[in-house]
Amino acid sequence: MRQPVLEIRNLDVGYGLGDVALRAVRDVSLTLHRGEVLGLAGESGSGKSTLAYGVTRLLPPPGVITGGEVVYHPENGSPYDVLALGDRELRAFRWAETAIVFQGAMNSLNPVHRISVQLTDVIAAHQPDLSARARAERAREMLRLVGIAADRMDAYPHQLSGGMRQRVMIGMALALQPQIVIMDEPTTALDVVMQRQILRQLVALRERLGFSVIFITHDLSLLVEFADRIAIMYGGRIVEEAPASALYRDALHPYTAGLLGSFPALRGPRRDLTGIPGSPPDLTSMPTGCSFHPRCPKAFEPCPVTIPPLGSPDTPGGSTRTVACLLHPATNPEVR
Amino acid sequence: MKHLLQRVLFYLFTAWAAITVNFFIPRLIPGDPVQALIARYKGQMSSDAIASLYVLFGIDKHASLWSDYLKYWKQLAHGDLGLSFTSFPTPVSEIIASSLPWTLALVGITTIISFLLGTGLGVIAGWRRGSWVDGLLPVTTFLSSIPYFWLGLVAIALLAGPGSYFPSSGGYEPGLVPAFDSYFLSSAIQHSILPALTILISSVSGWILSMRNMMVTVAAEDYITVAHAKGLPERRVALSYAARNALLPNVSGFALALGFIVGGTLLVEIVFSYPGLGFQLFRAVGAKDYPLMQGIFLVITISVLVANLLADVAYLMLDPRTRKEG
């Protein structure tokens, strides 16, 4: 039986309030299970980073969470809603339970402090009774874990390469042995070889340490290879969620199919890359009905009118996946 | 170290250039001190007296510029800045030595207080953006656009005058002999409050604004978000991550401001007739006192250069990115 570690329920995140408000994440429900890698993919502006910032309550103003809950299941203890935590509890929750590796590998480290300072201050903040020596030892251990020589402890960020910096960030994320690591496009700024290397390392570390990963990227090909399950976001909603292999073999949503058709397969016969016509929707004026219908090659009459609910499709193995498309009517649409 | 050595060499070159310019400037100003004296006595001087004045000031010989220039360097090497024209037998170095402490005490202390106060308020205003502290910003913008001397004039008109606690001019009560006793010191402090407040009010705003703006800029950096995500205490994020990085431009600005302490607040000293270096410079210019002007310019030049060097050193210490490898 798979245990959930993080349950996002009907999360709504917007920017601004009142008439000018913009809904970047709409009614998203998503469950992360213990020990799994959940991939979150979509074009720029689909709301995937906003979702990650919302879950960790790190939204920069004017971002606001307008509804929903984020239930965290600690390893031992009863589950609680992250969105309802007070300041002090939230600080304790951060990094110790949910660590994040951010998009900008280059700018995630403070340029004026040594690596050692930035690795140990987080340990000091969460485990104040640990001695300075023990903290330094833990920090060295974390660097070894991600394959960086311990003598780089005293280096400044600018003395490290981009790949090393991102590995330092991954090491830092694991310093408190969190249950969840959120990775927000952690490898976008790196070259392809370095991307693979870091992801391999991440997968190996996960097998050793057993944390769960939410991996956010616009590169679906990476997820097909590394993720257990993949959720596809479009216009602030989840449009499809399925085990990685099922999604790759048999994408149900036309948008997923479009994403899959826009990168080359490593094996098998050559085929033309198609891409998706049009551009992502403007969040201030979303299309009516299914927000993908203006770009959808398979759109038919009800698409501009009816918002398709997310639910399990009536296909073989349909119970393990969900999709929001009128072509695949849900057998058990979630009650709204 | 190599980088620092390069800077030092550059500053030495600049010092040479500045001293050379310093030598030429007074000589390019039309008129000479004797002419100025004649004008002061409204021409009621015999030609004998005029001739002896020329001899007295040592400008009768019409020596070439080049030999004057060499002589100037030779004197500088001996620490001899020449004799003042206006208070004739007194050496310039003595006049500077007696007025420099006044300027250093008044402007130096206010500059330091202003920097500390302004930077501290700037950190708060930048970090708590949108709180009541933001209400201060238009006020500080207004204050920073007011010229020092005008504020000084207003202060004198409103606060100083007969019967008021605040004297309107001077550095201490006339008739007192400068000494380190309580009576003299309290008089000196009493005389310095108004000019100090004038400088403080108009300069603190600049520090607040620049620090606040840097804080706002830095607060948007990724490593601040990371620091929040790490669950660090708010204070540590604000001070060790945001303020520490935002401080860099302000520190170099402060080092430069230290250089301008010596000559920068000329107008305040004039308004308050404060016996500092700026006031001496003002008088020297009025009396075409070349040696005194040159001496004061020299002190200002050197202190600005030293302050620049200080700024470089401070930056090297605070920002590891400026340190070269190896």
XYZ file of C-alpha atoms in Angstrom:
662
model
C 0.000 0.000 0.000
C 1.450 3.329 -1.008
C 1.386 5.916 1.705
C 0.900 9.556 0.860
C 3.486 12.011 2.163
C 2.051 15.187 0.723
C -1.512 15.764 -0.375
C -2.372 18.927 -2.236
C -6.124 19.423 -2.112
C -7.947 21.894 -4.377
C -5.123 24.415 -4.180
C -5.807 27.850 -5.665
C -2.979 30.321 -6.036
C -3.285 33.760 -7.533
C -1.318 36.931 -8.039
C -2.924 40.119 -6.807
C -6.312 40.589 -5.256
C -9.726 41.743 -6.409
C -10.387 42.667 -10.012
C -6.784 42.514 -11.138
C -6.226 39.091 -9.579
C -4.760 36.462 -11.803
C -5.325 32.791 -11.080
C -2.070 30.988 -11.747
C -2.977 27.679 -10.112
C -6.606 26.529 -10.297
C -8.064 23.854 -8.141
C -5.076 21.540 -8.230
C -5.183 18.267 -6.331
C -2.108 16.106 -6.348
C -0.748 13.398 -4.108
C 2.916 12.617 -3.576
C 3.589 9.137 -2.210
C 6.412 8.103 0.022
C 9.611 7.422 -1.892
C 8.314 8.311 -5.337
C 9.495 10.789 -7.947
C 6.551 12.819 -9.146
C 7.226 14.768 -12.291
C 5.386 18.006 -12.963
C 5.615 19.224 -16.536
C 4.123 21.974 -18.648
C 5.038 24.978 -20.718
C 6.309 28.206 -19.199
C 3.480 29.946 -17.396
C 1.500 26.774 -16.808
C 1.719 27.337 -13.065
C 4.118 24.573 -12.077
C 6.606 26.791 -10.247
C 3.781 28.772 -8.659
C 2.407 25.477 -7.395
C 5.761 24.625 -5.806
C 6.080 28.071 -4.225
C 2.494 27.854 -3.009
C 3.000 24.476 -1.373
C 6.030 25.771 0.548
C 4.462 29.192 1.203
C 7.361 30.969 -0.430
C 5.249 32.943 -2.896
C 6.739 36.377 -3.452
C 4.167 39.175 -3.158
C 1.661 39.754 -4.680
C 1.217 35.982 -4.773
C -1.509 34.678 -2.480
C -2.958 31.279 -1.754
C -6.691 31.731 -2.119
C -7.895 28.266 -1.236
C -7.241 24.617 -0.620
C -4.995 22.745 1.737
C -1.608 21.094 1.671
C -1.565 18.147 4.036
C 1.796 16.832 5.107
C 2.152 13.366 6.605
C 5.207 13.247 8.857
C 7.000 9.932 9.201
C 5.590 9.426 12.670
C 2.830 11.641 13.907
C -0.466 12.858 12.619
C -0.846 14.734 9.341
C -1.239 18.513 9.371
C -2.071 21.335 6.970
C 1.047 23.267 5.979
C -1.040 26.280 5.018
C -2.347 26.562 8.584
C 1.062 26.573 10.305
C 2.156 29.556 12.378
C 5.414 31.373 11.630
C 7.505 29.391 14.085
C 6.091 26.007 13.057
C 6.462 26.924 9.412
C 10.149 27.750 9.931
C 10.636 24.411 11.652
C 8.770 22.632 8.844
C 10.835 24.194 6.104
C 13.940 22.319 4.998
C 13.622 19.807 7.835
C 10.571 18.243 6.154
C 10.519 19.821 2.709
C 13.664 21.090 1.039
C 13.772 22.849 -2.290
C 16.341 23.021 -5.041
C 15.655 26.095 -7.102
C 15.817 26.942 -10.744
C 18.778 29.296 -10.635
C 21.776 27.187 -9.767
C 23.916 30.269 -10.175
C 22.046 32.518 -7.770
C 20.871 30.151 -5.074
C 24.037 30.564 -3.057
C 24.887 33.821 -1.349
C 28.033 35.100 -3.086
C 29.595 36.629 0.016
C 29.488 33.593 2.310
C 31.591 30.457 2.130
C 29.882 27.187 1.220
C 30.555 25.921 4.737
C 28.656 28.825 6.310
C 25.641 28.262 4.092
C 25.648 24.533 4.709
C 25.974 24.790 8.459
C 23.619 27.669 9.176
C 20.612 25.630 8.140
C 21.715 22.804 10.443
C 22.259 25.288 13.260
C 18.808 26.797 12.749
C 17.043 23.451 13.000
C 19.268 21.547 15.412
C 20.620 24.196 17.753
C 22.043 21.703 20.261
C 24.416 20.215 17.698
C 28.016 21.348 18.271
C 29.828 23.403 15.665
C 32.152 20.508 15.018
C 29.261 18.106 14.438
C 27.643 20.601 12.092
C 30.823 20.944 10.070
C 31.144 17.162 9.949
C 27.557 16.865 8.681
C 28.242 19.512 6.037
C 31.360 17.682 4.854
C 29.367 14.466 4.712
C 26.737 16.158 2.550
C 29.386 17.374 0.127
C 30.854 13.887 -0.099
C 27.345 12.575 -0.741
C 27.032 14.691 -3.863
C 30.569 13.996 -4.980
C 32.333 17.190 -4.023
C 35.662 17.025 -2.239
C 35.346 18.141 1.373
C 38.140 20.682 0.914
C 35.752 22.789 -1.148
C 33.950 23.614 2.089
C 35.858 26.860 2.365
C 35.275 27.867 -1.229
C 33.078 30.786 -2.191
C 30.255 30.126 -4.657
C 32.007 31.941 -7.497
C 34.901 29.516 -7.224
C 32.652 26.585 -8.157
C 31.271 25.609 -11.548
C 27.541 25.710 -12.242
C 27.204 21.956 -11.872
C 29.103 21.972 -8.587
C 26.930 24.747 -7.249
C 23.788 22.821 -8.073
C 25.242 19.731 -6.407
C 26.033 21.812 -3.339
C 22.379 22.882 -3.335
C 21.260 19.248 -3.569
C 23.620 18.352 -0.732
C 22.236 21.257 1.261
C 18.680 20.090 0.544
C 19.508 16.684 2.030
C 21.338 18.030 5.069
C 18.365 17.592 7.398
C 17.102 14.379 5.786
C 13.788 15.823 4.622
C 10.881 13.632 3.539
C 10.294 15.707 0.424
C 12.655 17.420 -1.965
C 11.066 19.794 -4.447
C 13.194 20.397 -7.498
C 12.182 23.389 -9.557
C 13.891 22.980 -12.915
C 17.131 22.157 -11.131
C 19.091 21.441 -14.271
C 17.832 24.017 -16.777
C 20.933 26.197 -16.454
C 23.283 23.256 -16.953
C 24.516 21.480 -20.059
C 22.964 18.174 -21.084
C 25.823 15.996 -19.835
C 25.772 17.687 -16.441
C 21.960 17.345 -16.317
C 22.160 13.563 -16.686
C 25.003 13.268 -14.198
C 23.124 15.204 -11.540
C 19.878 13.348 -12.125
C 21.578 9.940 -11.913
C 23.092 11.035 -8.651
C 19.738 12.221 -7.401
C 18.064 8.912 -8.231
C 20.859 7.002 -6.493
C 20.571 9.223 -3.420
C 16.841 8.753 -3.313
C 17.256 4.995 -3.321
C 19.681 5.304 -0.418
C 17.872 7.894 1.658
C 14.283 7.241 0.676
C 12.956 10.771 0.250
C 10.206 11.713 -2.177
C 10.780 14.116 -5.034
C 8.560 16.569 -6.841
C 10.449 17.284 -10.015
C 9.313 20.340 -11.950
C 10.476 20.803 -15.511
C 9.336 21.695 -18.985
C 11.490 18.882 -20.339
C 9.111 15.931 -20.487
C 11.829 13.645 -21.880
C 13.738 13.900 -18.588
C 10.658 12.898 -16.625
C 9.859 9.912 -18.839
C 13.240 8.582 -17.865
C 13.454 9.500 -14.181
C 9.967 9.956 -12.763
C 7.608 7.319 -11.386
C 4.516 9.346 -12.121
C 4.016 12.427 -14.248
C 1.469 15.197 -13.904
C 0.946 17.584 -16.800
C -0.125 21.150 -16.115
C -1.776 23.523 -18.521
C -3.176 26.955 -17.755
C -2.906 26.406 -14.007
C -4.708 23.044 -13.979
C -3.582 19.443 -13.962
C -4.752 18.031 -17.278
C -3.305 14.555 -17.028
C -1.615 12.416 -14.433
C -0.310 8.898 -15.024
C 2.534 6.493 -14.332
C 5.499 7.618 -16.423
C 5.561 4.613 -18.713
C 1.803 4.699 -19.335
C 1.963 8.396 -20.097
C 4.807 7.896 -22.547
C 3.237 4.947 -24.320
C -0.297 6.196 -24.421
C -0.880 9.871 -23.757
C -4.595 10.540 -23.493
C -4.714 14.323 -23.392
C -3.933 15.984 -26.724
C -1.695 18.459 -24.889
C 0.410 15.640 -23.430
C 0.616 14.103 -26.866
C 1.748 17.460 -28.189
C 4.480 17.734 -25.561
C 5.653 14.200 -26.282
C 5.680 14.935 -29.984
C 7.957 17.916 -29.531
C 11.138 16.086 -28.545
C 12.950 13.315 -30.419
C 12.886 9.728 -29.204
C 16.275 8.268 -28.325
C 15.515 4.914 -29.940
C 13.214 3.688 -32.697
C 12.490 5.087 -36.135
C 13.028 8.746 -36.948
C 9.956 10.888 -37.021
C 9.164 14.538 -37.560
C 8.958 16.736 -34.519
C 5.587 18.400 -34.447
C 5.341 20.813 -31.549
C 2.116 22.443 -30.449
C 0.668 25.285 -32.523
C -0.176 28.560 -30.834
C 1.166 29.773 -27.527
C 0.294 29.236 -23.859
C -2.899 30.953 -22.739
C -2.918 34.429 -21.279
C -3.805 33.924 -17.628
C -5.717 37.208 -17.535
C -8.120 36.067 -20.240
C -8.427 32.309 -20.211
C -10.393 30.606 -22.983
C -13.826 29.345 -21.971
C -14.408 25.642 -21.483
C -11.272 23.552 -21.822
C -8.454 26.089 -21.794
C -6.520 24.064 -24.360
C -9.258 23.996 -26.995
C -7.960 26.887 -29.173
C -4.727 24.938 -29.761
C -6.168 21.451 -29.690
C -6.094 19.459 -32.932
C -8.916 17.219 -31.704
C -11.279 19.864 -30.353
C -14.979 19.323 -31.043
C -18.262 21.135 -30.281
C -18.537 20.930 -26.461
C -14.862 21.879 -25.862
C -15.311 25.694 -25.814
C -18.294 25.320 -23.477
C -17.652 22.595 -20.930
C -14.715 22.491 -18.532
C -13.633 18.839 -18.566
C -13.348 17.385 -15.052
C -10.250 15.467 -13.995
C -11.040 11.785 -13.505
C -10.077 8.228 -14.399
C -10.707 7.433 -18.062
C -12.575 4.403 -19.312
C -9.498 2.707 -20.795
C -7.466 -0.385 -19.844
C -5.477 0.485 -16.735
C -7.539 3.640 -16.427
C -7.862 3.378 -12.680
C -4.202 4.284 -12.164
C -4.407 7.535 -14.072
C -6.518 10.637 -14.452
C -7.140 12.951 -17.372
C -9.223 16.044 -17.971
C -10.437 15.754 -21.552
C -13.877 15.406 -23.062
C -12.531 12.767 -25.462
C -11.973 10.525 -22.459
C -14.968 11.110 -20.223
C -14.198 10.389 -16.625
C -15.808 7.362 -15.055
C -15.535 8.856 -11.588
C -15.153 12.600 -11.979
C -14.132 14.246 -8.758
C -17.101 16.069 -7.319
C -16.676 19.803 -7.539
C 47.849 41.610 -3.142
C 48.915 42.349 -6.696
C 45.595 44.009 -7.284
C 46.062 46.218 -4.241
C 49.587 47.150 -5.311
C 48.244 48.212 -8.697
C 45.708 50.399 -6.965
C 48.374 51.983 -4.766
C 50.537 52.773 -7.797
C 47.540 54.265 -9.542
C 46.766 56.454 -6.544
C 50.399 57.598 -6.356
C 50.184 58.676 -9.974
C 46.893 60.441 -9.283
C 48.457 62.173 -6.300
C 51.303 63.430 -8.467
C 48.877 64.739 -11.081
C 46.717 66.371 -8.432
C 49.662 68.064 -6.753
C 50.861 69.363 -10.108
C 47.453 70.766 -10.944
C 47.365 72.131 -7.432
C 50.565 74.032 -8.167
C 49.228 75.611 -11.339
C 45.678 76.561 -10.362
C 46.440 79.535 -8.099
C 48.885 80.872 -10.656
C 46.256 80.834 -13.348
C 43.873 82.959 -11.318
C 44.209 86.581 -12.454
C 45.653 89.052 -9.941
C 48.078 88.424 -7.110
C 48.007 88.860 -3.325
C 49.660 92.274 -3.458
C 46.986 93.507 -5.858
C 44.402 92.179 -3.430
C 46.014 94.073 -0.540
C 46.190 97.262 -2.598
C 42.512 96.894 -3.367
C 41.798 96.363 0.300
C 43.570 99.618 1.178
C 41.757 101.322 -1.672
C 45.005 102.258 -3.397
C 46.255 104.375 -0.485
C 49.702 102.819 -0.560
C 52.990 104.260 -1.603
C 54.878 102.565 -4.401
C 57.667 101.789 -1.921
C 55.273 99.906 0.295
C 53.962 97.974 -2.706
C 57.472 97.041 -3.811
C 58.377 95.840 -0.344
C 55.179 93.794 -0.201
C 56.198 92.036 -3.428
C 59.572 91.242 -1.875
C 57.905 90.116 1.326
C 55.647 87.659 -0.512
C 58.546 86.410 -2.623
C 56.857 87.101 -5.940
C 59.171 89.896 -7.087
C 61.757 87.809 -8.895
C 59.672 86.620 -11.902
C 61.318 83.238 -11.742
C 60.321 80.704 -14.388
C 57.336 78.431 -13.710
C 59.579 75.390 -13.950
C 61.934 76.546 -11.195
C 58.924 77.498 -9.095
C 57.575 73.993 -9.665
C 60.832 72.353 -8.594
C 61.020 74.579 -5.551
C 57.449 73.607 -4.688
C 58.276 69.880 -4.706
C 61.444 70.427 -2.700
C 59.431 72.213 -0.019
C 56.749 69.550 -0.026
C 59.385 66.902 0.553
C 60.379 68.738 3.717
C 56.782 69.048 4.854
C 57.050 72.760 4.267
C 53.866 74.161 2.761
C 55.172 77.696 2.719
C 54.123 80.760 4.664
C 50.600 82.075 4.609
C 50.191 85.429 2.830
C 47.371 86.725 4.985
C 48.749 85.884 8.410
C 52.223 86.399 7.099
C 54.836 84.833 9.272
C 52.681 81.837 10.188
C 53.528 78.636 8.285
C 50.625 77.120 6.370
C 51.173 73.776 8.049
C 50.484 75.420 11.401
C 47.207 76.952 10.240
C 46.096 73.618 8.822
C 47.125 71.799 11.987
C 45.046 74.165 14.108
C 41.895 74.013 11.969
C 41.944 70.361 10.905
C 40.879 68.962 14.303
C 37.748 71.137 14.261
C 36.690 69.801 10.910
C 37.594 66.230 11.777
C 35.630 66.372 15.009
C 32.538 68.071 13.596
C 32.236 66.517 10.153
C 33.966 63.267 10.981
C 31.732 62.357 13.871
C 28.566 63.475 12.096
C 29.514 61.519 8.972
C 30.008 58.356 10.993
C 26.775 58.831 12.954
C 24.921 59.670 9.766
C 26.216 56.546 8.022
C 25.381 54.217 10.910
C 21.965 55.740 11.510
C 21.051 55.969 7.839
C 22.201 52.464 6.994
C 20.371 51.007 9.991
C 17.136 52.779 9.104
C 17.636 51.801 5.468
C 17.888 48.126 6.415
C 14.624 48.350 8.337
C 12.864 50.333 5.628
C 14.045 47.947 2.913
C 13.212 44.787 4.796
C 9.824 45.913 6.085
C 8.787 47.306 2.758
C 5.203 48.481 2.822
C 5.146 49.107 6.571
C 4.977 52.479 8.300
C 8.696 53.017 7.701
C 7.900 53.621 4.033
C 6.047 56.730 5.153
C 9.411 58.252 6.059
C 10.726 57.957 2.540
C 9.124 61.064 1.000
C 10.384 63.032 4.000
C 13.922 61.754 3.571
C 13.798 62.433 -0.159
C 12.753 65.977 0.623
C 15.482 66.423 3.221
C 18.166 64.972 0.993
C 17.341 67.543 -1.688
C 17.870 70.452 0.682
C 21.340 72.023 0.440
C 23.353 71.883 3.680
C 24.001 75.584 3.874
C 20.385 76.571 3.346
C 19.347 74.290 6.180
C 22.120 75.924 8.227
C 20.798 79.402 7.483
C 17.290 78.329 8.457
C 18.628 76.785 11.656
C 20.447 79.993 12.547
C 17.427 82.133 11.772
C 15.059 79.993 13.811
C 17.135 78.624 16.666
C 20.163 80.837 17.189
C 20.387 84.458 18.199
C 20.663 86.593 21.283
C 19.347 84.814 24.342
C 19.273 81.419 22.633
C 21.206 78.396 23.867
C 22.641 77.865 20.411
C 25.379 80.249 19.309
C 25.170 81.270 15.675
C 28.858 81.272 14.867
C 32.309 80.161 15.933
C 33.677 76.948 17.341
C 33.807 77.998 20.981
C 33.080 81.034 23.125
C 35.391 83.916 22.168
C 37.927 84.584 24.908
C 38.360 80.956 25.897
C 41.739 79.351 25.440
C 41.488 76.016 23.627
C 42.353 73.309 26.144
C 41.024 69.958 27.202
C 39.051 71.141 30.195
C 35.376 70.668 30.827
C 34.556 74.324 30.375
C 36.122 74.570 26.943
C 34.783 71.210 25.782
C 31.218 71.986 26.785
C 31.454 75.290 24.966
C 32.818 73.535 21.891
C 30.027 70.953 21.968
C 27.423 73.687 22.417
C 28.794 75.435 19.345
C 28.864 72.269 17.271
C 25.289 71.084 17.838
C 23.626 73.225 15.184
C 26.185 72.628 12.416
C 26.259 68.926 13.293
C 22.471 68.637 13.144
C 22.472 70.507 9.844
C 24.910 68.064 8.298
C 23.227 65.046 9.880
C 19.720 65.891 8.723
C 20.694 66.540 5.153
C 23.107 63.616 4.788
C 21.345 60.820 6.654
C 18.584 60.666 4.036
C 21.032 59.716 1.328
C 22.229 56.722 3.329
C 18.658 55.668 4.125
C 17.589 55.845 0.499
C 20.558 54.007 -0.965
C 20.494 51.285 1.700
C 16.762 50.818 1.391
C 16.938 50.532 -2.376
C 19.773 48.033 -2.216
C 17.841 46.017 0.369
C 14.821 45.894 -1.917
C 17.009 44.815 -4.832
C 18.789 42.143 -2.828
C 15.543 40.883 -1.282
C 14.474 39.727 -4.744
C 17.588 37.577 -5.192
C 17.257 33.812 -5.320
C 19.519 33.240 -2.351
C 17.111 35.184 -0.144
C 14.276 32.860 -1.181
C 16.590 29.941 -0.451
C 17.381 31.393 2.969
C 13.655 31.618 3.698
C 13.095 28.108 2.392
C 15.844 26.891 4.709
C 13.726 28.036 7.623
C 16.413 30.360 8.959
C 15.271 32.871 11.584
C 13.984 36.090 10.046
C 16.756 38.109 11.698
C 19.456 35.992 10.192
C 17.934 36.231 6.713
C 17.580 39.998 7.063
C 21.045 40.675 8.447
C 23.368 37.935 7.300
C 21.875 37.396 3.859
C 20.110 40.588 2.771
C 21.813 43.425 4.649
C 25.267 41.878 4.389
C 25.023 41.924 0.601
C 23.167 45.206 0.321
C 25.810 46.904 2.435
C 28.554 46.678 -0.188
C 27.796 49.843 -2.207
C 27.094 51.797 0.972
C 30.428 50.870 2.504
C 32.361 52.124 -0.479
C 30.198 55.235 -0.443
C 31.082 55.675 3.218
C 34.801 55.320 2.577
C 34.532 57.992 -0.099
C 32.523 60.211 2.229
C 35.349 59.940 4.760
C 37.623 61.444 2.133
C 35.346 64.413 1.706
C 35.128 65.093 5.430
C 38.130 67.374 5.215
C 36.843 69.718 2.566
C 33.328 68.646 1.763
C 31.284 70.769 4.109
C 32.859 74.097 3.285
C 29.501 75.814 3.091
C 28.349 74.693 6.526
C 31.568 75.957 8.053
C 31.136 79.257 6.241
C 27.536 79.648 7.370
C 28.448 78.930 10.975
C 31.875 80.656 10.799
C 33.211 77.392 12.184
C 37.002 77.463 12.611
C 37.543 74.379 10.448
C 39.481 73.763 7.273
C 36.620 74.695 4.973
C 36.318 78.118 6.536
C 40.097 78.608 6.201
C 39.878 77.661 2.541
C 37.094 80.178 2.024
C 39.217 82.896 3.585
C 42.297 81.860 1.645
C 40.427 82.082 -1.638
C 39.092 85.502 -0.699
C 42.580 86.795 0.093
C 44.338 85.027 -2.783
C 46.497 83.285 -0.213
C 48.206 80.836 -2.625
C 50.253 78.825 -0.131
C 47.292 78.293 2.186
C 45.024 77.281 -0.690
C 47.601 74.886 -2.007
C 48.156 73.438 1.426
C 44.447 72.857 1.994
C 43.932 71.440 -1.483
C 46.820 69.099 -0.842
C 45.279 67.840 2.386
C 41.911 67.338 0.662
C 43.490 65.558 -2.293
C 45.469 63.208 -0.118
C 42.532 62.392 2.113
C 40.300 61.658 -0.884
C 42.951 59.343 -2.305
C 43.452 57.601 1.026
C 39.684 57.202 1.304
C 39.601 55.650 -2.168
C 42.245 53.204 -1.143
C 40.268 52.483 1.995
C 37.182 51.818 -0.126
C 39.173 49.367 -2.236
C 40.442 47.556 0.832
C 36.971 47.464 2.378
C 35.525 46.009 -0.805
C 38.246 43.381 -0.973
C 37.451 42.388 2.579
C 33.676 42.351 2.179
C 33.215 40.909 -1.280
C 35.095 37.684 -1.987
C 34.325 37.997 -5.695
C 36.743 40.900 -6.023
C 39.614 38.859 -4.621
C 41.662 37.296 -7.332
C 42.557 33.643 -7.118
C 46.061 32.711 -5.982
